[in-house]
Coordinates of C-alpha atoms in Angstrom, one line a residue:
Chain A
X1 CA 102.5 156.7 66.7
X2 CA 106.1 155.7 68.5
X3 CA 108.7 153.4 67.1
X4 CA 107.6 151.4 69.9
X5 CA 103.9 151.3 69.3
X6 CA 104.4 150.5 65.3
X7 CA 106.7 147.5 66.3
X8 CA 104.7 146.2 69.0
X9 CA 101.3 146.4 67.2
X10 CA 103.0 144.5 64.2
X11 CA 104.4 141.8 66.7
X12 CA 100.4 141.4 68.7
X13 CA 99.0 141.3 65.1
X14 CA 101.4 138.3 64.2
X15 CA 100.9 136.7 67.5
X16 CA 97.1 136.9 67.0
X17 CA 97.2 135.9 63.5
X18 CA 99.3 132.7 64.8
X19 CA 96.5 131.9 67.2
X20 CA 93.6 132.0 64.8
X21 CA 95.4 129.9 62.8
X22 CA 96.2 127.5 65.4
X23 CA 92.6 127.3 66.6
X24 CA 91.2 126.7 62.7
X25 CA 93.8 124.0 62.6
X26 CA 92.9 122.5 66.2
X27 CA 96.6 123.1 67.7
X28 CA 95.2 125.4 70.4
X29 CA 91.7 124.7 72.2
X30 CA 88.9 127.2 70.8
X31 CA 88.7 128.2 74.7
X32 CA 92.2 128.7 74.9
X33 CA 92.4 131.1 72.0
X34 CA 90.0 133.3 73.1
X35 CA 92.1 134.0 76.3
X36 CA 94.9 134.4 74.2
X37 CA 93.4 136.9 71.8
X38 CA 92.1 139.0 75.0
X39 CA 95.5 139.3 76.1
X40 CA 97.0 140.4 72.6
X41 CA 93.8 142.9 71.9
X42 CA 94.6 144.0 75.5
X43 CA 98.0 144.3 75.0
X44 CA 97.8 146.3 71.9
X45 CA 95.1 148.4 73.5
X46 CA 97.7 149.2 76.2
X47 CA 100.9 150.3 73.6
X48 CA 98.5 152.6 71.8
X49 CA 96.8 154.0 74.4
X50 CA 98.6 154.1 77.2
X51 CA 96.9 156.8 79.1
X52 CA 94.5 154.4 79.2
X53 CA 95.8 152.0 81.2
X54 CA 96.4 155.0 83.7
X55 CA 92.7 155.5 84.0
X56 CA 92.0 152.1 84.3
X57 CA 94.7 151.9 87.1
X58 CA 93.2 154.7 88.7
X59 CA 89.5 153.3 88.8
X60 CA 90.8 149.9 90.7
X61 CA 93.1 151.6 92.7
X62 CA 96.2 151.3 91.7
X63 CA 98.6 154.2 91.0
X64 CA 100.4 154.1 87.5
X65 CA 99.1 152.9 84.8
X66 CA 102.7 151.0 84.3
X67 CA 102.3 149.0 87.8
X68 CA 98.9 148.2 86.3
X69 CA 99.8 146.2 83.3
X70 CA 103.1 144.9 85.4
X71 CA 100.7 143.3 87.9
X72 CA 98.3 142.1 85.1
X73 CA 101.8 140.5 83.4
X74 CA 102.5 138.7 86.8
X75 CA 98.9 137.4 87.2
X76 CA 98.7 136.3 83.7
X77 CA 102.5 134.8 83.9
X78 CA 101.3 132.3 86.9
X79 CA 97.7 131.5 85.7
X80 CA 100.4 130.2 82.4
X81 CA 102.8 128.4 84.6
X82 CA 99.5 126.5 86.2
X83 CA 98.1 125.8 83.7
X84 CA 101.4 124.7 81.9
X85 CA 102.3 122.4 85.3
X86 CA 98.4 120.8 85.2
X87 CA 98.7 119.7 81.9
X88 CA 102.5 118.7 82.5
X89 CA 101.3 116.3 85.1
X90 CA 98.4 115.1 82.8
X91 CA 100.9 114.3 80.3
X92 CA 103.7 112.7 82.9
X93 CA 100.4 110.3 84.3
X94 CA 99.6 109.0 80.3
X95 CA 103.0 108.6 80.3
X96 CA 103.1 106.4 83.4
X97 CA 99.8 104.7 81.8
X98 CA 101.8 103.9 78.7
X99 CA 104.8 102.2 80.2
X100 CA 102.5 100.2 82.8
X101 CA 100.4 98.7 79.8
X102 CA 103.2 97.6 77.6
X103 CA 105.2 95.8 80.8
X104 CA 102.1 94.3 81.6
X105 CA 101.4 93.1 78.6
X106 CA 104.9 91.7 77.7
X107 CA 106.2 90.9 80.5
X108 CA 110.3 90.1 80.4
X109 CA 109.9 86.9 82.3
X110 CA 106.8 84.9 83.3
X111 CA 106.2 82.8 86.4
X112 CA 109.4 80.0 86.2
X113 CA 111.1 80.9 83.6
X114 CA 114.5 81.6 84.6
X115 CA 115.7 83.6 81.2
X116 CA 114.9 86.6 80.0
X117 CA 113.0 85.9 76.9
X118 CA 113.7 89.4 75.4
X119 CA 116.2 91.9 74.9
X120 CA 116.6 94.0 77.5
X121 CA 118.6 96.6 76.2
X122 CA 116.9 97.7 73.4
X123 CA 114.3 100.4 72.9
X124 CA 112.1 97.4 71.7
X125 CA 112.5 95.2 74.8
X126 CA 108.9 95.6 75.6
X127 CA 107.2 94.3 72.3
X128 CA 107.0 91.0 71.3
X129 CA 109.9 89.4 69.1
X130 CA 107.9 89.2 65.9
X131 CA 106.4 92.5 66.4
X132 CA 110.1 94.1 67.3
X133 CA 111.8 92.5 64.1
X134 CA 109.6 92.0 61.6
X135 CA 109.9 93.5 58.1
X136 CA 107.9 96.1 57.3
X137 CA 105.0 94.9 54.9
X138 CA 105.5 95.7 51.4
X139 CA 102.5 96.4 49.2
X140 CA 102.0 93.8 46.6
X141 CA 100.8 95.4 43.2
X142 CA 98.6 92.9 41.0
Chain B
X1 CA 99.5 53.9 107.3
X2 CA 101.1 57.0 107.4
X3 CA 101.2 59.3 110.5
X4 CA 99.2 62.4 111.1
X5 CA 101.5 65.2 110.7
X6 CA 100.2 68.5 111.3
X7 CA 99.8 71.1 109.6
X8 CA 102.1 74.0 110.0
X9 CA 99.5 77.1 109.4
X10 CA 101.6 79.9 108.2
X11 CA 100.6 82.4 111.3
X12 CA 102.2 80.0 113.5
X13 CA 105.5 80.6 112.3
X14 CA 105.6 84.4 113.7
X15 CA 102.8 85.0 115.7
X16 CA 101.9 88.8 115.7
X17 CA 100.4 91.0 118.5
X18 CA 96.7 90.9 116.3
X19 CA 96.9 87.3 115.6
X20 CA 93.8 85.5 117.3
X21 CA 94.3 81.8 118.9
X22 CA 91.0 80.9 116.7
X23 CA 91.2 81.5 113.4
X24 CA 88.4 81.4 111.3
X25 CA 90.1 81.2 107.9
X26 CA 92.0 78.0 109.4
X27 CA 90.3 75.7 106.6
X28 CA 91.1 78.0 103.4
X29 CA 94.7 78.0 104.6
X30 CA 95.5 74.3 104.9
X31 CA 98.5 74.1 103.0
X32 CA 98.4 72.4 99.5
X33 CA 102.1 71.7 99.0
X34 CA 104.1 72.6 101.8
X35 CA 107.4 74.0 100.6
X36 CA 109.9 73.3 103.7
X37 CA 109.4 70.8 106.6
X38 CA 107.2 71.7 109.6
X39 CA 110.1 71.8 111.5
X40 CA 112.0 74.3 109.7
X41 CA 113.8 77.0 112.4
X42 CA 112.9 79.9 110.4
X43 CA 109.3 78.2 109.6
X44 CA 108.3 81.1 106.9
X45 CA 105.2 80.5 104.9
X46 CA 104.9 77.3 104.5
X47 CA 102.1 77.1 102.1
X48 CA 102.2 77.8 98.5
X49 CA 99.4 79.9 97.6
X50 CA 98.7 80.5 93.8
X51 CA 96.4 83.5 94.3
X52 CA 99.3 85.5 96.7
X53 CA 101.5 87.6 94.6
X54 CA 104.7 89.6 96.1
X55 CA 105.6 92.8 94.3
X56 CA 108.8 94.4 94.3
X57 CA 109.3 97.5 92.6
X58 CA 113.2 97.4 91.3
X59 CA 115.3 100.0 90.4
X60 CA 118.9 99.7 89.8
X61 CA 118.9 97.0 92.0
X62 CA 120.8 94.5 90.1
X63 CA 123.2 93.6 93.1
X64 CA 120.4 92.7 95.9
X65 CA 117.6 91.4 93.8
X66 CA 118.4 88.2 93.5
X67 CA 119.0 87.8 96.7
X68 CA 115.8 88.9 97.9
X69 CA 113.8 87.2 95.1
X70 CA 115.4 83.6 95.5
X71 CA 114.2 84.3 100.0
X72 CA 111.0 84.8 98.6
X73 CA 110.2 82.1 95.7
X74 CA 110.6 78.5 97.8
X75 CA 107.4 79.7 99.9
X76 CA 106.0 82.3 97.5
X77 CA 105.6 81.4 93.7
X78 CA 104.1 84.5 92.6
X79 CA 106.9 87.0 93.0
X80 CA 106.2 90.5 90.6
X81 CA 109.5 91.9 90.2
X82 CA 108.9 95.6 88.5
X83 CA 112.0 96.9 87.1
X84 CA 111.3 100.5 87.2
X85 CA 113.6 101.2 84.3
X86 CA 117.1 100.7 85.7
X87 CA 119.9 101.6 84.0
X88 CA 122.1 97.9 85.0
X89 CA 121.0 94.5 84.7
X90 CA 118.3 94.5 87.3
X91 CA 115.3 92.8 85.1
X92 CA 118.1 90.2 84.1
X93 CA 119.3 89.4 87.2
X94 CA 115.1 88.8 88.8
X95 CA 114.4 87.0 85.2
X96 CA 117.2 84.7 86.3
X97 CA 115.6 83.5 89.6
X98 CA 112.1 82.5 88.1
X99 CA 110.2 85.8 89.5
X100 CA 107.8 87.2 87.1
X101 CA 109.5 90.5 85.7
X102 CA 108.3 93.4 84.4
X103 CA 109.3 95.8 82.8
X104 CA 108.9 99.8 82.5
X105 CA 110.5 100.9 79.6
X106 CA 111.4 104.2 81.2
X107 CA 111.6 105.2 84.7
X108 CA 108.4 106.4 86.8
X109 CA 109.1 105.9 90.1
X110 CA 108.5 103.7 92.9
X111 CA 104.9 104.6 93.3
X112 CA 104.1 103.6 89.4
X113 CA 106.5 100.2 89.6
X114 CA 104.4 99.2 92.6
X115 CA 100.5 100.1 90.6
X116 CA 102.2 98.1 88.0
X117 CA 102.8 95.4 89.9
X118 CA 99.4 95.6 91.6
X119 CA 97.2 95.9 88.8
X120 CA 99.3 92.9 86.9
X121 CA 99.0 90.6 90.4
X122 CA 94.8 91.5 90.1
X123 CA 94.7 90.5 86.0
X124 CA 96.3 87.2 86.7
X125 CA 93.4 86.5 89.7
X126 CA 95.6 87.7 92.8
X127 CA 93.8 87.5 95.8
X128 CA 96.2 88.6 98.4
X129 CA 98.7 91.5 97.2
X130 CA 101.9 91.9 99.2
X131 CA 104.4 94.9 98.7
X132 CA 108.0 94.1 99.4
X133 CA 111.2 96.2 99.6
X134 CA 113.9 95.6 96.5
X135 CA 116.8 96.5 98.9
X136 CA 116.8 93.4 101.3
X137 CA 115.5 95.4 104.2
X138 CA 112.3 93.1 104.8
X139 CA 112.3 89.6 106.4
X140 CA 110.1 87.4 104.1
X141 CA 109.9 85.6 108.0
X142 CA 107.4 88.5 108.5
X143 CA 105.2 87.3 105.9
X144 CA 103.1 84.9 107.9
X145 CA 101.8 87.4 110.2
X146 CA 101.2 90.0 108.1
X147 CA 98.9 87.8 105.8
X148 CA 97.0 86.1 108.5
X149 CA 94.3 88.5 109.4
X150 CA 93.4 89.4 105.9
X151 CA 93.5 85.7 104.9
X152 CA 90.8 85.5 108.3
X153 CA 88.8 87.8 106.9
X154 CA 89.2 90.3 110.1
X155 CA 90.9 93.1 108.0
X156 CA 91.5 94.2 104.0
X157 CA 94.7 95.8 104.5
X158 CA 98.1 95.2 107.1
X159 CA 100.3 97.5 107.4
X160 CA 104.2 97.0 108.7
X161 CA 105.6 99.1 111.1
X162 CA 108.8 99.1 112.4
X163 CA 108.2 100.6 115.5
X164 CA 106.2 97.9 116.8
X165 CA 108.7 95.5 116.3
X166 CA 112.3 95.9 116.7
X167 CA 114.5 97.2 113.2
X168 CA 118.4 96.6 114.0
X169 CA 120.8 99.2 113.9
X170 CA 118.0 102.0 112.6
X171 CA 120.2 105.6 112.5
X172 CA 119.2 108.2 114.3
X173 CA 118.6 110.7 111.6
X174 CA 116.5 107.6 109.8
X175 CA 114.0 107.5 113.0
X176 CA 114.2 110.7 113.1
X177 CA 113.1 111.8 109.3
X178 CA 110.7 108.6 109.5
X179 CA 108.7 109.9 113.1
X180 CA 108.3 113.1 111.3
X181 CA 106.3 111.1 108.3
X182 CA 104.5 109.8 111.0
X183 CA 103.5 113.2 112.1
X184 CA 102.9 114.2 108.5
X185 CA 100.3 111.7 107.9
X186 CA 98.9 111.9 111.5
X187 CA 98.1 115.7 110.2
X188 CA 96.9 114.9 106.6
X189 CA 95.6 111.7 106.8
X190 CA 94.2 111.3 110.5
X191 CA 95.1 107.8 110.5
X192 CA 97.1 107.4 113.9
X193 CA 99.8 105.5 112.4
X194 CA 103.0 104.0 114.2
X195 CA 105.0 103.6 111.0
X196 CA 103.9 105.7 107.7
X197 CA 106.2 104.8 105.4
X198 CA 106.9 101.3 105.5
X199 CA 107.3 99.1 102.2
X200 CA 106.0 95.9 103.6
X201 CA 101.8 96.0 103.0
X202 CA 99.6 93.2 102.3
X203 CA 96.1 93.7 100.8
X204 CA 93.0 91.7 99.9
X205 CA 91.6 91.6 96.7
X206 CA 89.0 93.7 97.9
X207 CA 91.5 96.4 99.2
X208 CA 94.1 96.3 96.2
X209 CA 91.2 96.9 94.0
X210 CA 90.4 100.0 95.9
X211 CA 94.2 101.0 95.0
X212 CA 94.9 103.6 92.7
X213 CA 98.3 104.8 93.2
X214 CA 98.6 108.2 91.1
X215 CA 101.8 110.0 92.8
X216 CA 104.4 108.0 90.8
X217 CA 107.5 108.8 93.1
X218 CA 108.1 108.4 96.9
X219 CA 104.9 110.6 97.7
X220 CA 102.6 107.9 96.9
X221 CA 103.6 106.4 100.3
X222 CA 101.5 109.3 101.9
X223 CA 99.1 108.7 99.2
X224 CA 98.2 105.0 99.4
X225 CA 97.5 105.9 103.7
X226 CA 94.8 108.0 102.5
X227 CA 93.1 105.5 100.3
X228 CA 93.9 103.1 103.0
X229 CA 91.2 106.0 104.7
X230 CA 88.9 106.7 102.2
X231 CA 88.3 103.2 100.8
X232 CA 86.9 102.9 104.6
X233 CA 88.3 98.9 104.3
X234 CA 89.8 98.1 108.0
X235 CA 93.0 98.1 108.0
X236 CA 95.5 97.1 110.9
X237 CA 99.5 97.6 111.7
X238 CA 101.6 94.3 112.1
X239 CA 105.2 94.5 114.1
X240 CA 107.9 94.0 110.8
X241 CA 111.8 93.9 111.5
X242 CA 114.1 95.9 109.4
X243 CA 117.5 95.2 108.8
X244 CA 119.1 97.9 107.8
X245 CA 122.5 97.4 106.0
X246 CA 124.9 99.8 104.9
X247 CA 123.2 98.2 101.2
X248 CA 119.4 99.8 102.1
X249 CA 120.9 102.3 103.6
X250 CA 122.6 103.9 101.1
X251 CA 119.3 102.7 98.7
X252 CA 117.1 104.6 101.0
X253 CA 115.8 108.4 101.1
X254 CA 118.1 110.8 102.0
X255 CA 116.8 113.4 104.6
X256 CA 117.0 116.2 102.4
X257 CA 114.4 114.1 99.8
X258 CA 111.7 114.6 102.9
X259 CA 110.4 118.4 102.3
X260 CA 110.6 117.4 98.4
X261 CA 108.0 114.3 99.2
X262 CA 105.8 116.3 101.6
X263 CA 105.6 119.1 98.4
X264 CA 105.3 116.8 95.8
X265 CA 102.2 115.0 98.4
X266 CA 100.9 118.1 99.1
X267 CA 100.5 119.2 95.4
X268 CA 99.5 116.4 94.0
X269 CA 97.0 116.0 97.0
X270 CA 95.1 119.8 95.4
X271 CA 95.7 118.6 91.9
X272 CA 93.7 115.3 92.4

């Protein structure tokens, strides 16, 4: 075995260990993690047999067995970008879902008034005055 | 005994292309309190409705708000001023006329300011919804006419164009960026639109319910015309006048921000 393959063995064994952690823990989907251990076991697969990868090349058509996992890294790489923009845009719409609640519900002026009944500057313009200022309760021990 | 005055009905005041001579919602619109005498010159609407609300999504717009709020509120109680996060003293400066204010704590866009505004105007028992420009580029005078068919019960939704009336001073690169939206709607739409991206909308109950405006920036213009579509709810375009100023002008897209839109449409259009 190279220099190479030890190192990157060691580093798709840590990566994989980090997913199954992350999936017993419920950081990353169970779905999820099994994509992402398929790419590690087929990454290592690929650094320590790399004639391997030639064959496979060979049997869809492509040349090298190099251009094979390049184009597998690009196809991966984009299907991560999408799925990294989808969930982006989930995010940015709860986001959007958030702020349109709270000025709903506290709404800086009502119908007449003709001052604004709360800070404006603050972080805590949006909330209420007694929920913005009050003390944090203190636990009372008989 | 005091003498029969009539009542000004607020489509008198600017009579559109689409308004009929007999109007069936003549008895609902009686007005309860009229504002300004019948014989105001500018006659705007001169009823006060409590289930109309105006929204105006606001973003650093702390020099022309007040302005445009204080044309509005004589004729119009219900004013929705959403304050789309600005960085200056916009919410201040609409709390200070008496418009309702809202605020978003961080800024989403005109798209999300306007749903804000929307879904607040249906909580509070809105009947008719109206979407009004911050900048001062809309004539509350156009009011009258864009409200009077939906208030008839003929259509759910008017749209303003400014190519059926007559906008002052428009630049050519404007009209020209602005006939391309056109085109851009025609295409993903099908709606044979004059105007496509005009601020000035009114919208029954019925139609704002239908609403749901999801692109949070400027795409959501493109966006709302294809609800207008699928929500099936007939819809008509009303003549609106534009002044442009050097102010709204300067507010206002920039050409360059036009392929961004149409990208921003287009993906949020696959994403849906």
């Amino acid at each position: 075995m190279s220099v190479f393959q030890i190192l990157a063995v060691l580093a798709l064994t840590m990566l994989a260990t980090a997913t199954l952690r992350g999936a017993a823990r419920g950081v990353i989907r169970k779905r999820m993690a099994v994509v992402w251990m398929l790419i590690w076991i087929g990454a290592a697969g690929a650094a320590i047999w790399p004639r391997g990868t030639a064959v496979v090349a060979r049997a869809v058509g492509i040349g090298r067995g190099v251009d094979l996992v390049m184009y597998c890294s690009v196809f991966v790489m984009f299907i991560g970008f999408f799925y990294i923009y989808t969930r982006f845009r989930h995010l940015d719409h709860a986001l959007t879902v958030l702020v349109r609640q709270l000025a709903i519900e506290h709404p800086v002026s009502r119908r007449g008034e003709t001052s604004a009944a709360l800070p404006l500057d603050e972080p805590s313009a949006a909330l209420p005055r007694g929920e913005a200022s009050a003390p944090p309760p203190t636990a009372s021990r008989p | 005994m005091r003498p029969f005055v009539a009542p000004a009905f607020f489509w008198q005041a600017a009579p559109s292309v689409d308004t009929p001579a007999e109007n069936p919602g003549a008895a609902e619109l009686a007005p309860a309190a009229p504002l300004a005498p019948a014989s105001s010159p500018s006659s705007l609407a001169l009823s006060v409705r409590s289930d109309l609300f105006i929204v105006i999504a606001a973003y650093n717009e702390a020099r022309a708000i007040a302005n445009v709020v204080s044309e509005l509120l004589p004729h119009y109680p219900n004013v929705v001023v959403v304050d789309d996060g600005s960085a200056d003293d916009t919410a201040r400066c609409a709390a200070g006329t008496g418009a309702i204010v809202l605020k978003h704590m961080l800024n989403r866009g005109q798209g999300a300011a306007l749903q804000t505004g929307i879904s607040y105007a249906l909580k509070h028992g809105a009947e008719y919804v109206v979407t009004f420009d911050a900048d001062g580029q809309h004539s509350p005078e156009d009011l009258p006419a864009l409200l009077a068919p939906i208030v008839a019960g003929e259509v759910d939704i008017c749209l303003g164009s400014r190519f059926l009336g007559h906008s002052t001073s428009m630049p050519t690169t404007r009209r020209v960026m602005l006939k391309g939206a056109v085109i851009f709607t025609r295409i993903t739409s099908g709606l044979r639109l004059t105007d496509a991206h005009n601020g000035l909308r009114a919208f029954s109950r019925r139609a704002a319910l239908a609403i749901d405006i999801r692109l949070d920036r400027m795409a959501h213009a493109s966006e709302l015309i294809d609800q207008v579509r699928s929500s099936g709810l007939p819809y008509r375009e009303i003549p609106v006048h534009i002044r442009y100023t050097d102010y709204s002008l300067a507010k206002g897209q920039r050409s360059t921000a036009a392929l961004r839109v149409a990208l921003d449409y287009l993906i949020g259009r696959l994403l849906r």
